[in-house]
CSV table of C-alpha atoms in Angstrom, one decimal:
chain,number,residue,atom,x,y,z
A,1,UNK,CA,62.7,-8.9,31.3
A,2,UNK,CA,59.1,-9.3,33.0
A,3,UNK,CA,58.5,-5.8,32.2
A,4,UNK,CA,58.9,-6.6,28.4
A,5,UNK,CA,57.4,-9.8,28.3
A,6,UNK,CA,54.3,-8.2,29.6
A,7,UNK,CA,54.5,-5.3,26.6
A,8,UNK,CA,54.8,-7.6,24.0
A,9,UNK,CA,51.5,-9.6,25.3
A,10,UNK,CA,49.6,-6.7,26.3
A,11,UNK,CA,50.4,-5.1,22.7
A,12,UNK,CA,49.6,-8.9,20.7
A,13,UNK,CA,46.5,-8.8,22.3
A,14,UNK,CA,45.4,-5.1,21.4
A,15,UNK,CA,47.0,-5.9,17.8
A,16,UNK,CA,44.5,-9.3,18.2
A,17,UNK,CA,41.4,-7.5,19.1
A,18,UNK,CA,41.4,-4.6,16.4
A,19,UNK,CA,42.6,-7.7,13.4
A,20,UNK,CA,39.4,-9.4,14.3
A,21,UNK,CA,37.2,-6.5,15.0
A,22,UNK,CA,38.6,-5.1,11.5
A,23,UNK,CA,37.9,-8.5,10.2
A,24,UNK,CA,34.5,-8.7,11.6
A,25,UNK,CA,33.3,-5.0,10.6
A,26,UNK,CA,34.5,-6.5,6.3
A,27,UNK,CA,32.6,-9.6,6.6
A,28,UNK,CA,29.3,-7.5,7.4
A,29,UNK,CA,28.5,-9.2,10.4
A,30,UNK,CA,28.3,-5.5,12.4
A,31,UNK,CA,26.2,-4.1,9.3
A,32,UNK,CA,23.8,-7.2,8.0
A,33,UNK,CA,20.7,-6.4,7.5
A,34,UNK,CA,17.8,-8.6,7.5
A,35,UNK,CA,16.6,-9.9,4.6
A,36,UNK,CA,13.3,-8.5,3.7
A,37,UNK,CA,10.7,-11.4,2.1
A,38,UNK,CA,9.0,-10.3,-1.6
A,39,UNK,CA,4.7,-10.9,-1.4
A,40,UNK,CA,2.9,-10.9,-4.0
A,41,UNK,CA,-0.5,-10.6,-4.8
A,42,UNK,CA,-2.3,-13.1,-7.5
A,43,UNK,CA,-5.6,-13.7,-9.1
A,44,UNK,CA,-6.0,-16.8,-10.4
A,45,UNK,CA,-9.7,-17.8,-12.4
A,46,UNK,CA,-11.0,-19.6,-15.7
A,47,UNK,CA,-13.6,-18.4,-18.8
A,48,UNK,CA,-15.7,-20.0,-20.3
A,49,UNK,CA,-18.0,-20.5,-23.3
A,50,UNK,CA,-21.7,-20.9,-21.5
A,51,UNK,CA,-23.8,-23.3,-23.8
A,52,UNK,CA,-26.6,-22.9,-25.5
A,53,UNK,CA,-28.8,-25.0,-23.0
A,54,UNK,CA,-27.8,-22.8,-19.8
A,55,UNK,CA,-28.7,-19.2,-21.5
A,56,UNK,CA,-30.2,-16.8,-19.6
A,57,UNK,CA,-28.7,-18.4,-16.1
A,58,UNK,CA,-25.2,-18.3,-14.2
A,59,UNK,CA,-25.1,-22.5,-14.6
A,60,UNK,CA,-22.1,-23.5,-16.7
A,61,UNK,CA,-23.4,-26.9,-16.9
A,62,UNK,CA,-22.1,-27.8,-20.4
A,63,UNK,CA,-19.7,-25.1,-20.9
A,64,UNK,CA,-16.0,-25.3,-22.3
A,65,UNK,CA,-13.0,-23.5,-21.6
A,66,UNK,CA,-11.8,-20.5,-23.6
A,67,UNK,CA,-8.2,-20.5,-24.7
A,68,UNK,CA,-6.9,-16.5,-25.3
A,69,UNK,CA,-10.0,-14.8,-23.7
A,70,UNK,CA,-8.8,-11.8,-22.3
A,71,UNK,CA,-9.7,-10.6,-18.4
A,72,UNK,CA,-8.7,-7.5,-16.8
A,73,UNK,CA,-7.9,-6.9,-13.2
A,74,UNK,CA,-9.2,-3.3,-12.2
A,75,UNK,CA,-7.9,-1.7,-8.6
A,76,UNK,CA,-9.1,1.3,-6.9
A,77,UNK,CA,-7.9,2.7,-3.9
A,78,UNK,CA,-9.7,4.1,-1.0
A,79,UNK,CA,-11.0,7.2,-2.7
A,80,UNK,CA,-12.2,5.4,-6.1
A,81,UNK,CA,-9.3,6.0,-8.0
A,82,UNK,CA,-7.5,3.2,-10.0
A,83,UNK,CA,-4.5,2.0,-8.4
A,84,UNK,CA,-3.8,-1.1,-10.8
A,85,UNK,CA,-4.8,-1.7,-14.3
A,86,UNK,CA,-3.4,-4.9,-16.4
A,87,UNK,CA,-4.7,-7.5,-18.5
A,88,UNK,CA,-4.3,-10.5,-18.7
A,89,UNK,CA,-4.7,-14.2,-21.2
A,90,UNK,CA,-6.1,-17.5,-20.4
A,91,UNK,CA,-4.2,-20.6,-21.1
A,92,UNK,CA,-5.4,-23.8,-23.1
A,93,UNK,CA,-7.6,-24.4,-20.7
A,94,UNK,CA,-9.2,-21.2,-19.6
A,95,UNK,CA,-7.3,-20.4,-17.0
A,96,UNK,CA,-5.6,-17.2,-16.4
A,97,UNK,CA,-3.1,-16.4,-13.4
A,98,UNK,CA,-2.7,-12.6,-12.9
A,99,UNK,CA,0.6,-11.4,-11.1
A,100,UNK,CA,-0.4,-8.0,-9.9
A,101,UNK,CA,3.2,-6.7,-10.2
A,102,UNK,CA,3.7,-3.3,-9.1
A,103,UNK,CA,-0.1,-3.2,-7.0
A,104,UNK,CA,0.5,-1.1,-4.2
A,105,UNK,CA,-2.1,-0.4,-0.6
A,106,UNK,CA,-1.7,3.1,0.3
A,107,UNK,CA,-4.1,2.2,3.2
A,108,UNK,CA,-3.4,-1.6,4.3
A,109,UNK,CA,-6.9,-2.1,5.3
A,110,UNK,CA,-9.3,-0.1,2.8
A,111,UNK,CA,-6.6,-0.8,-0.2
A,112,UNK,CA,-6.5,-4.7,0.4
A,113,UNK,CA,-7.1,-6.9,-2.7
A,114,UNK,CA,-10.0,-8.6,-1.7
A,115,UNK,CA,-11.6,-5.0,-1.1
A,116,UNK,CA,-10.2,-3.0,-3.9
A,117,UNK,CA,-9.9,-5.1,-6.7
A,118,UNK,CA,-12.4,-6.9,-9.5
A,119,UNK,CA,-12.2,-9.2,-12.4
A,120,UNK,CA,-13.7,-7.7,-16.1
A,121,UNK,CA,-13.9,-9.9,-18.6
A,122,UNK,CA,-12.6,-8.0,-22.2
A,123,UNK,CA,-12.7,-10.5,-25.1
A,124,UNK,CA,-13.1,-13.6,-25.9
A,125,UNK,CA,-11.4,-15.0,-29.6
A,126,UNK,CA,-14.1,-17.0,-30.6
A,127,UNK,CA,-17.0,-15.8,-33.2
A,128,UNK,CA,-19.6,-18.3,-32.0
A,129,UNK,CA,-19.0,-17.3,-28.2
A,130,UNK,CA,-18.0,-13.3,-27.8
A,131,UNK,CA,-20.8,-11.8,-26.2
A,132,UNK,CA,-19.9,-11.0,-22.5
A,133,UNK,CA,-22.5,-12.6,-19.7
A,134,UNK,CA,-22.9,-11.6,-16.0
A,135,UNK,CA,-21.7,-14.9,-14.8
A,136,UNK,CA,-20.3,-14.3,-11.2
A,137,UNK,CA,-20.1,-10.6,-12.0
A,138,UNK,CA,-18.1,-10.8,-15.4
A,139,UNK,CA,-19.7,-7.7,-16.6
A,140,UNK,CA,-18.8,-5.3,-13.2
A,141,UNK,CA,-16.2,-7.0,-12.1
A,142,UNK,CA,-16.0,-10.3,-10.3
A,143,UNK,CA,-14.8,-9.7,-6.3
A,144,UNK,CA,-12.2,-11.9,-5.2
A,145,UNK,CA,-12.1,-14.5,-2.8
A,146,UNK,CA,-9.7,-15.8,-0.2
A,147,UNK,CA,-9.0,-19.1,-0.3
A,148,UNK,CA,-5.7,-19.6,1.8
A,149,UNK,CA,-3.8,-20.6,-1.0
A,150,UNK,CA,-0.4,-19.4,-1.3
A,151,UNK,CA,3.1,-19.7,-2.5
A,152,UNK,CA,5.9,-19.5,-0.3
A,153,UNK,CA,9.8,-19.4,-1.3
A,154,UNK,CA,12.7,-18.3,0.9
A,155,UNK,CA,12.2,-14.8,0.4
A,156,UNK,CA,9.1,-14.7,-1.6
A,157,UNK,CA,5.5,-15.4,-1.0
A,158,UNK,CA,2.8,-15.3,-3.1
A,159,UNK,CA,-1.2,-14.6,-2.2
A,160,UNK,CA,-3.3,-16.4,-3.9
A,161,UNK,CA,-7.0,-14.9,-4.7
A,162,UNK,CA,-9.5,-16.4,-6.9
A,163,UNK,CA,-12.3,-14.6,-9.2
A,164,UNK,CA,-15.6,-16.4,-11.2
A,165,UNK,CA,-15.7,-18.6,-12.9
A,166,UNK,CA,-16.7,-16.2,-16.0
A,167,UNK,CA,-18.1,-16.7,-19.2
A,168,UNK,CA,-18.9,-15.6,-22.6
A,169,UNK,CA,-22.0,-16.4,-23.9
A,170,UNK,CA,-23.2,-17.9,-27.9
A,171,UNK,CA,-24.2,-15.0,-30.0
A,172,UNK,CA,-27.0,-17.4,-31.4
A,173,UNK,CA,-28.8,-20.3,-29.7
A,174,UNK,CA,-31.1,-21.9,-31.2
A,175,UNK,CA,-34.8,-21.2,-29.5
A,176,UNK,CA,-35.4,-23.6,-26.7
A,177,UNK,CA,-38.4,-25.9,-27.5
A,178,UNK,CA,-41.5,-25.6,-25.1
A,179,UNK,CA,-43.3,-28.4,-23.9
């Protein structure tokens, strides 16, 4: 009677541990991985319409914000090839935010953003202010700057770098008068 007592618990407990093992193996918790967090990289800037009194200088004293300019955000890699190519609109108010989605660093040092990348300006919808100006590098491309701003989610983060400000200069000013 001992003798099958002790069967019957020796086999509920074997039958016990492969029910919860089985159990445990379904629910993942052998086989989870960890969750890998999404960066992004960002470039964030605004244009502007240079006035008339600032020509021929990089002040934007004066200047007003141009809604629909276009920028574009160039990449090259470490052997001067381009890596990223997208542009991008401003806002109402100039601004433009540029989500480099799908930028890749093939070298994590010599590929990084604030290296690789620059800030064109393209076009600017506005007759009386199209002509492209050299503010902050707007002709070559503006570099970018690091300025520890960042979004951060559960898995996602977001870099934040800044180019310019840039501008678009009057195609006529009237001459200045000398004193």
């Amino acid at each position: 009677m001992a003798s099958s007592r002790l069967t019957t618990l020796v086999s509920f407990l074997v039958l016990s541990l492969a029910v919860s093992s089985i159990t445990a193996h379904e629910n993942g918790t052998y086989t989870q991985k960890p969750v890998e967090k999404h960066i992004d990289v960002v470039v964030e800037g605004v244009v502007y319409c240079q006035s008339c009194d600032c020509y021929g200088t990089w002040s934007l004293t004066g200047a007003l914000p141009i809604e629909a300019a276009t920028v574009s955000v160039i990449c090259k890699d470490h052997r001067n090839r381009v890596s990223f190519y997208k542009a991008f609109h401003t806002d109402k108010n100039g601004y433009f935010y540029a989500q480099l989605l799908g930028f890749k660093m093939s070298h994590a040092l010599l590929d990084h953003p604030l290296h690789s990348c620059r800030v064109k300006l393209v076009s600017s919808p506005l007759e009386n202010c199209n002509l492209l100006s050299n503010i902050n590098y707007g002709l070559n491309g503006a570099p970018l700057r690091y300025e520890d701003k960042k979004l951060v989610g559960t898995n996602y983060e977001a870099v934040i770098y800044a180019a310019g400000p840039l501008a678009f200069r009057p195609a006529h000013c009237a001459p200045k008068e000398q004193p």
